[in-house]
PDB file of C-alpha atoms in Angstrom:
ATOM      1  CA  MET A   1      -4.328  39.277   0.116  1.00 57.00           C
ATOM      2  CA  SER A   2      -7.340  40.691   1.870  1.00 69.00           C
ATOM      3  CA  LEU A   3      -9.980  38.771   3.775  1.00 71.00           C
ATOM      4  CA  SER A   4     -12.669  39.788   1.272  1.00 75.00           C
ATOM      5  CA  LYS A   5     -10.589  38.342  -1.578  1.00 70.00           C
ATOM      6  CA  ILE A   6     -10.280  35.016   0.266  1.00 68.00           C
ATOM      7  CA  LYS A   7     -14.038  34.952   0.901  1.00 73.00           C
ATOM      8  CA  GLN A   8     -14.645  35.690  -2.774  1.00 70.00           C
ATOM      9  CA  ILE A   9     -12.427  32.767  -3.827  1.00 65.00           C
ATOM     10  CA  TYR A  10     -14.054  30.523  -1.224  1.00 69.00           C
ATOM     11  CA  HIS A  11     -17.554  31.235  -2.523  1.00 75.00           C
ATOM     12  CA  SER A  12     -16.668  31.107  -6.211  1.00 73.00           C
ATOM     13  CA  THR A  13     -17.402  28.210  -8.550  1.00 75.00           C
ATOM     14  CA  PHE A  14     -14.719  25.760  -9.581  1.00 72.00           C
ATOM     15  CA  LEU A  15     -14.143  27.417 -12.964  1.00 76.00           C
ATOM     16  CA  GLU A  16     -13.835  30.850 -11.373  1.00 73.00           C
ATOM     17  CA  ALA A  17     -11.485  29.558  -8.659  1.00 69.00           C
ATOM     18  CA  VAL A  18      -9.181  27.824 -11.160  1.00 70.00           C
ATOM     19  CA  GLU A  19      -8.525  31.147 -12.835  1.00 76.00           C
ATOM     20  CA  GLU A  20      -7.149  32.603  -9.579  1.00 74.00           C
ATOM     21  CA  PRO A  21      -3.327  32.504  -9.389  1.00 78.00           C
ATOM     22  CA  LEU A  22      -3.507  31.442  -5.741  1.00 75.00           C
ATOM     23  CA  TYR A  23      -4.735  27.978  -6.736  1.00 76.00           C
ATOM     24  CA  LEU A  24      -2.063  27.670  -9.402  1.00 79.00           C
ATOM     25  CA  TYR A  25       0.636  28.493  -6.841  1.00 85.00           C
ATOM     26  CA  ALA A  26      -0.841  26.078  -4.314  1.00 84.00           C
ATOM     27  CA  PHE A  27      -0.998  23.303  -6.930  1.00 86.00           C
ATOM     28  CA  CYS A  28       2.617  23.933  -8.006  1.00 90.00           C
ATOM     29  CA  LEU A  29       3.701  23.852  -4.361  1.00 93.00           C
ATOM     30  CA  LEU A  30       1.885  20.552  -3.839  1.00 94.00           C
ATOM     31  CA  VAL A  31       3.531  18.991  -6.908  1.00 95.00           C
ATOM     32  CA  PHE A  32       6.942  20.261  -5.762  1.00 95.00           C
ATOM     33  CA  LEU A  33       6.467  18.782  -2.282  1.00 95.00           C
ATOM     34  CA  ILE A  34       5.421  15.418  -3.715  1.00 95.00           C
ATOM     35  CA  ILE A  35       8.507  15.340  -5.955  1.00 94.00           C
ATOM     36  CA  VAL A  36      10.766  16.222  -3.001  1.00 93.00           C
ATOM     37  CA  LEU A  37       9.223  13.434  -0.900  1.00 91.00           C
ATOM     38  CA  VAL A  38       9.631  10.862  -3.679  1.00 88.00           C
ATOM     39  CA  VAL A  39      13.276  11.831  -4.259  1.00 87.00           C
ATOM     40  CA  ALA A  40      14.027  11.818  -0.520  1.00 83.00           C
ATOM     41  CA  ARG A  41      12.459   8.370  -0.155  1.00 79.00           C
ATOM     42  CA  SER A  42      14.518   6.981  -3.038  1.00 74.00           C
ATOM     43  CA  PHE A  43      17.743   8.001  -1.281  1.00 73.00           C
ATOM     44  CA  LYS A  44      16.723   6.386   1.984  1.00 67.00           C
ATOM     45  CA  LYS A  45      18.450   3.052   2.488  1.00 68.00           C
ATOM     46  CA  GLU A  46      16.385   0.504   4.330  1.00 80.00           C
ATOM     47  CA  LEU A  47      18.574  -1.577   6.577  1.00 83.00           C
ATOM     48  CA  ILE A  48      17.672  -5.207   7.140  1.00 82.00           C
ATOM     49  CA  PRO A  49      18.085  -6.497  10.697  1.00 82.00           C
ATOM     50  CA  VAL A  50      20.405  -9.498  10.982  1.00 83.00           C
ATOM     51  CA  PHE A  51      20.374 -10.150  14.717  1.00 82.00           C
ATOM     52  CA  ALA A  52      20.367  -8.396  18.049  1.00 83.00           C
ATOM     53  CA  ASP A  53      22.105  -9.331  21.273  1.00 84.00           C
ATOM     54  CA  GLU A  54      23.128  -7.627  24.498  1.00 88.00           C
ATOM     55  CA  GLU A  55      25.963  -5.816  22.699  1.00 89.00           C
ATOM     56  CA  GLY A  56      23.726  -4.225  20.093  1.00 89.00           C
ATOM     57  CA  LEU A  57      22.019  -4.641  16.738  1.00 88.00           C
ATOM     58  CA  VAL A  58      23.569  -5.830  13.475  1.00 87.00           C
ATOM     59  CA  LYS A  59      21.982  -4.750  10.176  1.00 87.00           C
ATOM     60  CA  ILE A  60      22.819  -5.249   6.497  1.00 87.00           C
ATOM     61  CA  THR A  61      22.092  -3.109   3.458  1.00 87.00           C
ATOM     62  CA  PRO A  62      20.017  -4.530   0.593  1.00 87.00           C
ATOM     63  CA  HIS A  63      22.975  -3.907  -1.729  1.00 88.00           C
ATOM     64  CA  ALA A  64      25.236  -6.119   0.395  1.00 89.00           C
ATOM     65  CA  LEU A  65      22.581  -8.850   0.429  1.00 89.00           C
ATOM     66  CA  HIS A  66      22.222  -8.683  -3.374  1.00 90.00           C
ATOM     67  CA  GLU A  67      26.005  -8.940  -3.697  1.00 92.00           C
ATOM     68  CA  LEU A  68      26.080 -11.939  -1.343  1.00 90.00           C
ATOM     69  CA  VAL A  69      23.505 -13.791  -3.456  1.00 91.00           C
ATOM     70  CA  ARG A  70      25.299 -12.885  -6.697  1.00 91.00           C
ATOM     71  CA  LYS A  71      28.652 -14.151  -5.408  1.00 91.00           C
ATOM     72  CA  THR A  72      27.040 -17.317  -4.053  1.00 89.00           C
ATOM     73  CA  CYS A  73      25.437 -18.036  -7.433  1.00 89.00           C
ATOM     74  CA  GLU A  74      28.758 -17.505  -9.263  1.00 89.00           C
ATOM     75  CA  VAL A  75      29.948 -20.829  -7.791  1.00 89.00           C
ATOM     76  CA  PHE A  76      27.328 -22.702  -9.805  1.00 88.00           C
ATOM     77  CA  PRO A  77      28.252 -22.818 -13.520  1.00 87.00           C
ATOM     78  CA  GLU A  78      24.697 -23.722 -14.547  1.00 87.00           C
ATOM     79  CA  VAL A  79      23.319 -20.468 -13.065  1.00 88.00           C
ATOM     80  CA  ASN A  80      23.578 -17.106 -14.840  1.00 87.00           C
ATOM     81  CA  SER A  81      22.394 -13.520 -14.280  1.00 86.00           C
ATOM     82  CA  PRO A  82      21.117 -13.772 -10.702  1.00 88.00           C
ATOM     83  CA  SER A  83      19.090 -10.912  -9.286  1.00 90.00           C
ATOM     84  CA  THR A  84      17.425 -10.788  -5.892  1.00 90.00           C
ATOM     85  CA  ARG A  85      14.227  -9.432  -4.441  1.00 90.00           C
ATOM     86  CA  ILE A  86      14.158  -9.166  -0.667  1.00 87.00           C
ATOM     87  CA  ARG A  87      10.865  -9.765   1.106  1.00 87.00           C
ATOM     88  CA  LEU A  88      10.223  -9.115   4.762  1.00 82.00           C
ATOM     89  CA  LYS A  89       7.099 -10.900   5.995  1.00 81.00           C
ATOM     90  CA  GLY A  90       6.670  -9.794   9.563  1.00 80.00           C
ATOM     91  CA  ARG A  91      10.086 -10.528  11.016  1.00 79.00           C
ATOM     92  CA  GLU A  92      10.953 -13.268   8.494  1.00 85.00           C
ATOM     93  CA  LEU A  93      13.330 -12.501   5.611  1.00 86.00           C
ATOM     94  CA  ARG A  94      12.840 -14.391   2.328  1.00 89.00           C
ATOM     95  CA  LEU A  95      14.851 -14.058  -0.855  1.00 90.00           C
ATOM     96  CA  ASP A  96      13.367 -14.340  -4.341  1.00 91.00           C
ATOM     97  CA  ILE A  97      16.276 -15.175  -6.622  1.00 92.00           C
ATOM     98  CA  HIS A  98      15.611 -14.569 -10.315  1.00 92.00           C
ATOM     99  CA  LEU A  99      18.086 -16.361 -12.536  1.00 91.00           C
ATOM    100  CA  LYS A 100      18.787 -17.845 -15.914  1.00 90.00           C
ATOM    101  CA  VAL A 101      19.793 -21.485 -16.046  1.00 89.00           C
ATOM    102  CA  ASN A 102      21.369 -23.724 -18.646  1.00 88.00           C
ATOM    103  CA  PRO A 103      18.773 -25.913 -20.419  1.00 86.00           C
ATOM    104  CA  ASP A 104      20.426 -29.112 -19.141  1.00 86.00           C
ATOM    105  CA  CYS A 105      20.422 -27.890 -15.522  1.00 84.00           C
ATOM    106  CA  ASN A 106      18.738 -30.025 -12.862  1.00 87.00           C
ATOM    107  CA  VAL A 107      16.711 -27.229 -11.284  1.00 86.00           C
ATOM    108  CA  LYS A 108      15.740 -29.166  -8.173  1.00 89.00           C
ATOM    109  CA  GLU A 109      19.357 -30.004  -7.277  1.00 90.00           C
ATOM    110  CA  THR A 110      20.545 -26.495  -8.122  1.00 87.00           C
ATOM    111  CA  ARG A 111      17.837 -24.915  -5.973  1.00 87.00           C
ATOM    112  CA  THR A 112      18.758 -27.170  -3.062  1.00 90.00           C
ATOM    113  CA  SER A 113      22.468 -26.373  -3.467  1.00 90.00           C
ATOM    114  CA  ILE A 114      21.860 -22.600  -3.628  1.00 89.00           C
ATOM    115  CA  ARG A 115      19.497 -22.728  -0.637  1.00 88.00           C
ATOM    116  CA  GLU A 116      21.926 -24.810   1.440  1.00 90.00           C
ATOM    117  CA  ARG A 117      24.875 -22.555   0.597  1.00 90.00           C
ATOM    118  CA  LEU A 118      22.929 -19.355   1.370  1.00 89.00           C
ATOM    119  CA  GLU A 119      21.626 -20.841   4.627  1.00 88.00           C
ATOM    120  CA  GLU A 120      25.162 -21.793   5.587  1.00 89.00           C
ATOM    121  CA  ILE A 121      26.437 -18.280   4.909  1.00 88.00           C
ATOM    122  CA  MET A 122      23.488 -16.360   6.307  1.00 87.00           C
ATOM    123  CA  VAL A 123      22.531 -18.468   9.322  1.00 87.00           C
ATOM    124  CA  LYS A 124      25.802 -20.070  10.411  1.00 88.00           C
ATOM    125  CA  ASN A 125      28.321 -17.385   9.423  1.00 86.00           C
ATOM    126  CA  LEU A 126      26.328 -14.134   9.619  1.00 86.00           C
ATOM    127  CA  ASN A 127      23.942 -15.350  12.363  1.00 85.00           C
ATOM    128  CA  PHE A 128      20.730 -14.244  10.618  1.00 84.00           C
ATOM    129  CA  SER A 129      18.031 -14.897  13.173  1.00 82.00           C
ATOM    130  CA  ASN A 130      15.149 -14.181  10.788  1.00 84.00           C
ATOM    131  CA  PHE A 131      16.139 -16.005   7.568  1.00 86.00           C
ATOM    132  CA  GLY A 132      13.039 -17.682   6.142  1.00 86.00           C
ATOM    133  CA  GLY A 133      14.412 -19.293   2.992  1.00 86.00           C
ATOM    134  CA  VAL A 134      14.921 -18.909  -0.725  1.00 88.00           C
ATOM    135  CA  ASP A 135      12.477 -18.960  -3.625  1.00 90.00           C
ATOM    136  CA  ILE A 136      13.914 -19.504  -7.106  1.00 89.00           C
ATOM    137  CA  ILE A 137      12.312 -17.872 -10.138  1.00 90.00           C
ATOM    138  CA  ILE A 138      13.684 -18.949 -13.512  1.00 89.00           C
ATOM    139  CA  LYS A 139      13.611 -15.930 -15.796  1.00 90.00           C
ATOM    140  CA  GLY A 140      15.121 -17.626 -18.810  1.00 87.00           C
ATOM    141  CA  PHE A 141      17.527 -20.146 -20.250  1.00 87.00           C
ATOM    142  CA  GLN A 142      21.070 -19.456 -21.301  1.00 80.00           C
ATOM    143  CA  THR A 143      23.518 -21.757 -23.018  1.00 73.00           C
ATOM    144  CA  ALA A 144      27.019 -22.045 -21.672  1.00 57.00           C
ATOM    145  CA  SER A 145      29.460 -19.880 -23.636  1.00 55.00           C
TER     146      SER A 145
END
C-alpha cells in the first residue's frame, strides 16, 4: 500500500473510510484478538494463597475449595445443593455458600455448624492465614427425599 493511499484514507470521511478493505481487516483482527484474550483468560486458573512460611508458599485452586465446601456440607442432612463463591477482599478470603435447606431447618444453628466446621478444616488443618469467614445465602428450600 502506497503512502498516498494511506493519506487518502486518513483524510477521507467516515463513510468513505468504512468502504476501504483495510478497515475491515483491522476490525476483524481486533475482534479476533479480543476473542483470543477472552479464551486465554478463561483457561487461566487463579490460585488462592493459603499461607507462606520460610519454606515457601502454599496455594489452593478454586475447584479444590469448592469441593471442600461441598464435602463439608454433605455432613449436614438439612443442607442440599451447596455452591460456593470465593471473594478476596484485600488479603482476606471469604466464602459465599449458596445452598438449599429443608423447610424445618434451624438456619442459625446450621450456619454456625458449617462455619465452625469450615474454620476447623481451613484454619486448623490447612493453616489458612487469610480466612475471613463464611456467608450463607439460601437459594431455596428442598424437602428431604
